[in-house]
Amino acid sequence: MNKKSLVLQDFLFFITTFLIFIISISLVLTYSRKESDDNLVHYSEIVLALYDEENNDYSEVDKTFNESIDIRVTILNGSNGDVIYDNNPNYNQEENRLNEFLNYADKGIYEKYSLTLNEKMFYLVRSDDSNYIRVGILKSEVMEVTNNIALYGSISLILLNVIYFILSYLYFKKNIDTLKEEVIKLDSLVNPQSFIKDFDIQDLKNTMSKSYTLINEQINEVKSEKEKYEFILNNISEGFIVLDLNYNIIQINKYALNIFNKNFNEVYGHNIVYLYNASNLLNNIEKMDKTFKSFKEKIDERIYEFEINKITFNNINLIAILFIDITNEENTEIMKKEFFANASHELKSPLTSIIGYQELIKEGIIKDNNEIKNISEKTLKESIRMKNIVLDMLELSKLESKEVKEIERLNLKEIIEDIISSNEVLIKQKNIKITANLKDFYINSSFEDIQKLLSNIISNAINYNNINGEIELILKDNSFICKDNGIGIKKEDLPRIFERFYRVDKSRSKENSGTGLGLAIVKHICLNYHYKIKVDSKFGLGTTFTIIFK
Ligand code: ADP
């Protein structure tokens, strides 16, 4: 409420009380008029009863009224207008009252200035056969009560209004002062540059509405910052958890919740052990001598790198934990190590035997020409195997680096037929029967890759087959099937045959100049071209490879 409305409110209060006052005054006036009317009628009744008209005896009237100063009683002769009786001895003898008496006779109360009493009077005239009786009372008498009420009423009314105004002003000022203090605080909070120390009502209103807008903007800003922060936190591919010093979870992102298959409400405020068996994490936190520590931990077959940070936020000490799934990196690292160990081992053994043979020849320990020829054949075979290993390793590294190759439209049927004829010697040696059920089938690919893919599978079917074995090659409906009835692969070896250098039977592989990298190359080509590869094998019965092209 401002000052204007305070004044308006007071004005309304005044008008209301004034109206009530006026109504009360008029009610009192009406009542006192009625009272005086009743009195006049009553006095006239008494005069009529006391006056003996027949004998013109007004002694009883006189007895009753001659001492009444306030009541005037006059009896008039109706035929000549002479005053028969008047309780005021000073009445004017000369005044002609007949007309007045005739005019007002039995017509109710009327007002008239009395020349006798020099005052305004209320009169009532009653006719009594040939005479008239008039009773009158002082108007001032009637009005006195009303005047008193009006006077004291007005004074009380004004006093009441003044008190009301002062009280409401004090109340208003007290509230406004409190409000001002709060608004100044609010203003300095939302607008630190503000130097306002005092306001009028309009300023107060403006400041409040400005503060409202500012607060609203700031709330929206905070909201959007919070949303942004939550969005980022929930979309990073790292787990993020914040603990208090009692290890209770006070913040956790979606990634972390998904890993432990929990939802926010389930874990919020609970100890970290409620999320998972965090003994290792807690040990690490307890052993922290600096504000940062990192360690690796395996959880449900995945390896995570944990980073613990001791942080202070708003004077509260907290523990922030960030963890990343490093399973793939770790596995790649392990694979790399294994690969180098295997590769060096694979190359070392043929080299050792080559060097050994050459030393025997050099030292003259082996002199026999036939033996030397035999050793030369062996070292040549080992060298070819070494060369094959190196070529296969190069091939694998090319495939891994996704080197861009020339893509051609290739008929798989023709490539398969070429592979069969290039293996003709071995097929004949082992007397293997090949059934080729091939339809023309075209794909867009690098010739080199497709040739490698198919020849590795077909040569394995020949190499790991028995004498007089059989191979069925089918090319239809987007797929290539190579089915042999060879030695087969044991169930436990089957998942590992695509690993680098993995060979079920090392000596047999060596015999075939196998490198142990053929199927690793096959797997890589399929990965690069999104081909699907399946193996079915029964140990001792045979193996079927199926490749489904896109
Ligand atoms: P390798 O150079 O030794 O042939 P591969 O990677 O081509 O290496 O094959 C891995 C291993 O899988 C082989 O050593 C062999 O033990 C097994 N293998 C592959 N193909 C067949 C098959 N058709 N029948 C039986 N065993 C097979």
Short mmCIF file of N, CA, C and O and ligand atoms in Angstrom, two decimals, residues 392 456-457 460-465 484 486-489 497-499 502-505 509-510 512-520 537 542-543 545, ligand 1:
data_model
loop_
_atom_site.label_atom_id
_atom_site.label_comp_id
_atom_site.label_asym_id
_atom_site.label_seq_id
_atom_site.Cartn_x
_atom_site.Cartn_y
_atom_site.Cartn_z
N ASP A 392 53.17 -62.39 -43.66
CA ASP A 392 51.86 -62.38 -42.98
C ASP A 392 51.78 -61.26 -41.94
O ASP A 392 50.75 -60.62 -41.77
N ASN A 456 43.45 -68.70 -47.72
CA ASN A 456 43.77 -69.18 -46.36
C ASN A 456 42.79 -70.28 -45.94
O ASN A 456 43.19 -71.30 -45.38
N ILE A 457 41.51 -70.06 -46.22
CA ILE A 457 40.50 -71.04 -45.80
C ILE A 457 40.62 -72.34 -46.61
O ILE A 457 40.62 -73.45 -46.07
N ASN A 460 43.88 -74.22 -45.75
CA ASN A 460 43.73 -74.92 -44.45
C ASN A 460 42.94 -76.22 -44.61
O ASN A 460 43.27 -77.24 -44.01
N ALA A 461 41.84 -76.13 -45.43
CA ALA A 461 41.00 -77.32 -45.65
C ALA A 461 41.83 -78.44 -46.31
O ALA A 461 41.59 -79.62 -46.06
N ILE A 462 42.83 -78.05 -47.15
CA ILE A 462 43.70 -79.04 -47.79
C ILE A 462 44.75 -79.52 -46.77
O ILE A 462 44.94 -80.70 -46.54
N ASN A 463 45.43 -78.54 -46.13
CA ASN A 463 46.53 -78.86 -45.20
C ASN A 463 46.08 -79.72 -44.02
O ASN A 463 46.81 -80.59 -43.56
N TYR A 464 44.89 -79.39 -43.47
CA TYR A 464 44.45 -80.12 -42.27
C TYR A 464 43.46 -81.22 -42.64
O TYR A 464 42.58 -81.56 -41.88
N ASN A 465 43.63 -81.75 -43.86
CA ASN A 465 42.77 -82.84 -44.28
C ASN A 465 43.59 -84.14 -44.28
O ASN A 465 44.81 -84.13 -44.18
N ASP A 484 35.23 -79.48 -45.08
CA ASP A 484 36.17 -80.59 -45.28
C ASP A 484 35.87 -81.71 -44.29
O ASP A 484 35.18 -81.49 -43.29
N GLY A 486 38.31 -83.33 -42.74
CA GLY A 486 39.68 -83.50 -42.24
C GLY A 486 39.73 -83.78 -40.75
O GLY A 486 38.78 -84.33 -40.17
N ILE A 487 40.84 -83.30 -40.13
CA ILE A 487 41.13 -83.70 -38.73
C ILE A 487 40.18 -83.04 -37.71
O ILE A 487 40.04 -83.50 -36.58
N GLY A 488 39.55 -81.94 -38.11
CA GLY A 488 38.62 -81.25 -37.20
C GLY A 488 39.35 -80.51 -36.07
O GLY A 488 40.56 -80.64 -35.91
N ILE A 489 38.59 -79.75 -35.34
CA ILE A 489 39.19 -78.94 -34.26
C ILE A 489 38.42 -79.24 -32.96
O ILE A 489 37.19 -79.26 -32.96
N ILE A 497 41.30 -70.25 -32.59
CA ILE A 497 42.00 -70.42 -33.87
C ILE A 497 42.21 -69.12 -34.64
O ILE A 497 43.06 -69.03 -35.51
N PHE A 498 41.43 -68.05 -34.28
CA PHE A 498 41.62 -66.76 -34.99
C PHE A 498 42.70 -65.89 -34.32
O PHE A 498 43.01 -64.81 -34.79
N GLU A 499 43.22 -66.37 -33.16
CA GLU A 499 44.28 -65.60 -32.49
C GLU A 499 45.57 -65.70 -33.28
O GLU A 499 45.82 -66.72 -33.93
N TYR A 502 48.24 -68.74 -33.08
CA TYR A 502 47.65 -69.90 -32.39
C TYR A 502 47.54 -71.06 -33.37
O TYR A 502 46.94 -70.94 -34.44
N ARG A 503 48.12 -72.16 -32.98
CA ARG A 503 48.03 -73.36 -33.80
C ARG A 503 47.67 -74.52 -32.90
O ARG A 503 48.25 -74.67 -31.82
N VAL A 504 46.71 -75.34 -33.34
CA VAL A 504 46.28 -76.46 -32.50
C VAL A 504 47.45 -77.46 -32.40
O VAL A 504 47.83 -77.88 -31.33
N ASP A 505 48.03 -77.75 -33.55
CA ASP A 505 49.14 -78.71 -33.58
C ASP A 505 50.32 -78.03 -34.27
O ASP A 505 50.34 -77.91 -35.51
N SER A 509 51.41 -77.75 -38.31
CA SER A 509 51.37 -76.44 -38.97
C SER A 509 52.70 -76.14 -39.65
O SER A 509 52.75 -75.69 -40.79
N LYS A 510 53.78 -76.48 -38.92
CA LYS A 510 55.13 -76.23 -39.47
C LYS A 510 55.36 -77.04 -40.72
O LYS A 510 55.92 -76.56 -41.71
N ASN A 512 53.30 -77.85 -42.84
CA ASN A 512 52.60 -77.22 -43.98
C ASN A 512 53.12 -75.83 -44.29
O ASN A 512 52.46 -75.06 -44.97
N SER A 513 54.26 -75.46 -43.68
CA SER A 513 54.78 -74.09 -43.73
C SER A 513 53.76 -73.09 -43.23
O SER A 513 53.70 -71.95 -43.70
N GLY A 514 52.93 -73.49 -42.27
CA GLY A 514 51.93 -72.58 -41.68
C GLY A 514 52.60 -71.55 -40.79
O GLY A 514 53.66 -71.81 -40.21
N THR A 515 52.00 -70.40 -40.72
CA THR A 515 52.58 -69.33 -39.90
C THR A 515 51.79 -69.10 -38.62
O THR A 515 52.24 -68.39 -37.72
N GLY A 516 50.59 -69.65 -38.57
CA GLY A 516 49.71 -69.39 -37.43
C GLY A 516 49.06 -68.01 -37.51
O GLY A 516 48.39 -67.56 -36.58
N LEU A 517 49.23 -67.35 -38.67
CA LEU A 517 48.63 -66.00 -38.83
C LEU A 517 47.50 -65.98 -39.85
O LEU A 517 46.80 -64.97 -39.97
N GLY A 518 47.33 -67.12 -40.58
CA GLY A 518 46.35 -67.16 -41.68
C GLY A 518 44.94 -66.75 -41.24
O GLY A 518 44.34 -65.85 -41.83
N LEU A 519 44.44 -67.41 -40.17
CA LEU A 519 43.05 -67.11 -39.76
C LEU A 519 42.94 -65.73 -39.10
O LEU A 519 41.87 -65.11 -39.16
N ALA A 520 44.07 -65.25 -38.49
CA ALA A 520 44.05 -63.89 -37.94
C ALA A 520 43.86 -62.89 -39.08
O ALA A 520 43.11 -61.91 -38.95
N SER A 537 32.97 -77.26 -36.28
CA SER A 537 33.97 -78.33 -36.43
C SER A 537 33.68 -79.45 -35.45
O SER A 537 33.19 -79.21 -34.34
N GLY A 542 35.75 -83.29 -39.22
CA GLY A 542 35.89 -82.25 -40.26
C GLY A 542 35.43 -80.88 -39.81
O GLY A 542 34.87 -80.71 -38.70
N THR A 543 35.68 -79.90 -40.67
CA THR A 543 35.44 -78.49 -40.32
C THR A 543 34.70 -77.80 -41.46
O THR A 543 34.95 -78.09 -42.63
N PHE A 545 33.84 -73.86 -42.73
CA PHE A 545 33.92 -72.39 -42.59
C PHE A 545 32.83 -71.78 -43.48
O PHE A 545 32.68 -72.20 -44.64
P1 ADP B 1 48.37 -72.00 -39.76
O1 ADP B 1 49.33 -71.17 -40.48
O2 ADP B 1 48.95 -72.79 -38.65
O3 ADP B 1 47.49 -72.79 -40.64
P2 ADP B 1 45.97 -70.56 -39.28
O4 ADP B 1 45.75 -69.27 -38.57
O5 ADP B 1 45.58 -70.60 -40.70
O6 ADP B 1 47.45 -71.01 -39.01
O7 ADP B 1 45.11 -71.62 -38.53
C1 ADP B 1 45.22 -71.68 -37.12
C2 ADP B 1 45.03 -73.10 -36.65
O8 ADP B 1 43.68 -73.53 -36.84
C3 ADP B 1 45.80 -74.08 -37.44
O9 ADP B 1 47.13 -74.22 -36.94
C4 ADP B 1 44.99 -75.34 -37.25
O10 ADP B 1 45.37 -75.99 -36.06
C5 ADP B 1 43.59 -74.90 -37.14
N1 ADP B 1 42.84 -75.04 -38.42
C6 ADP B 1 42.58 -74.09 -39.32
N2 ADP B 1 41.79 -74.55 -40.33
C7 ADP B 1 41.54 -75.85 -40.06
C8 ADP B 1 40.80 -76.88 -40.72
N3 ADP B 1 40.16 -76.70 -41.88
N4 ADP B 1 40.76 -78.10 -40.12
C9 ADP B 1 41.39 -78.33 -38.95
N5 ADP B 1 42.11 -77.37 -38.26
C10 ADP B 1 42.19 -76.16 -38.81
#
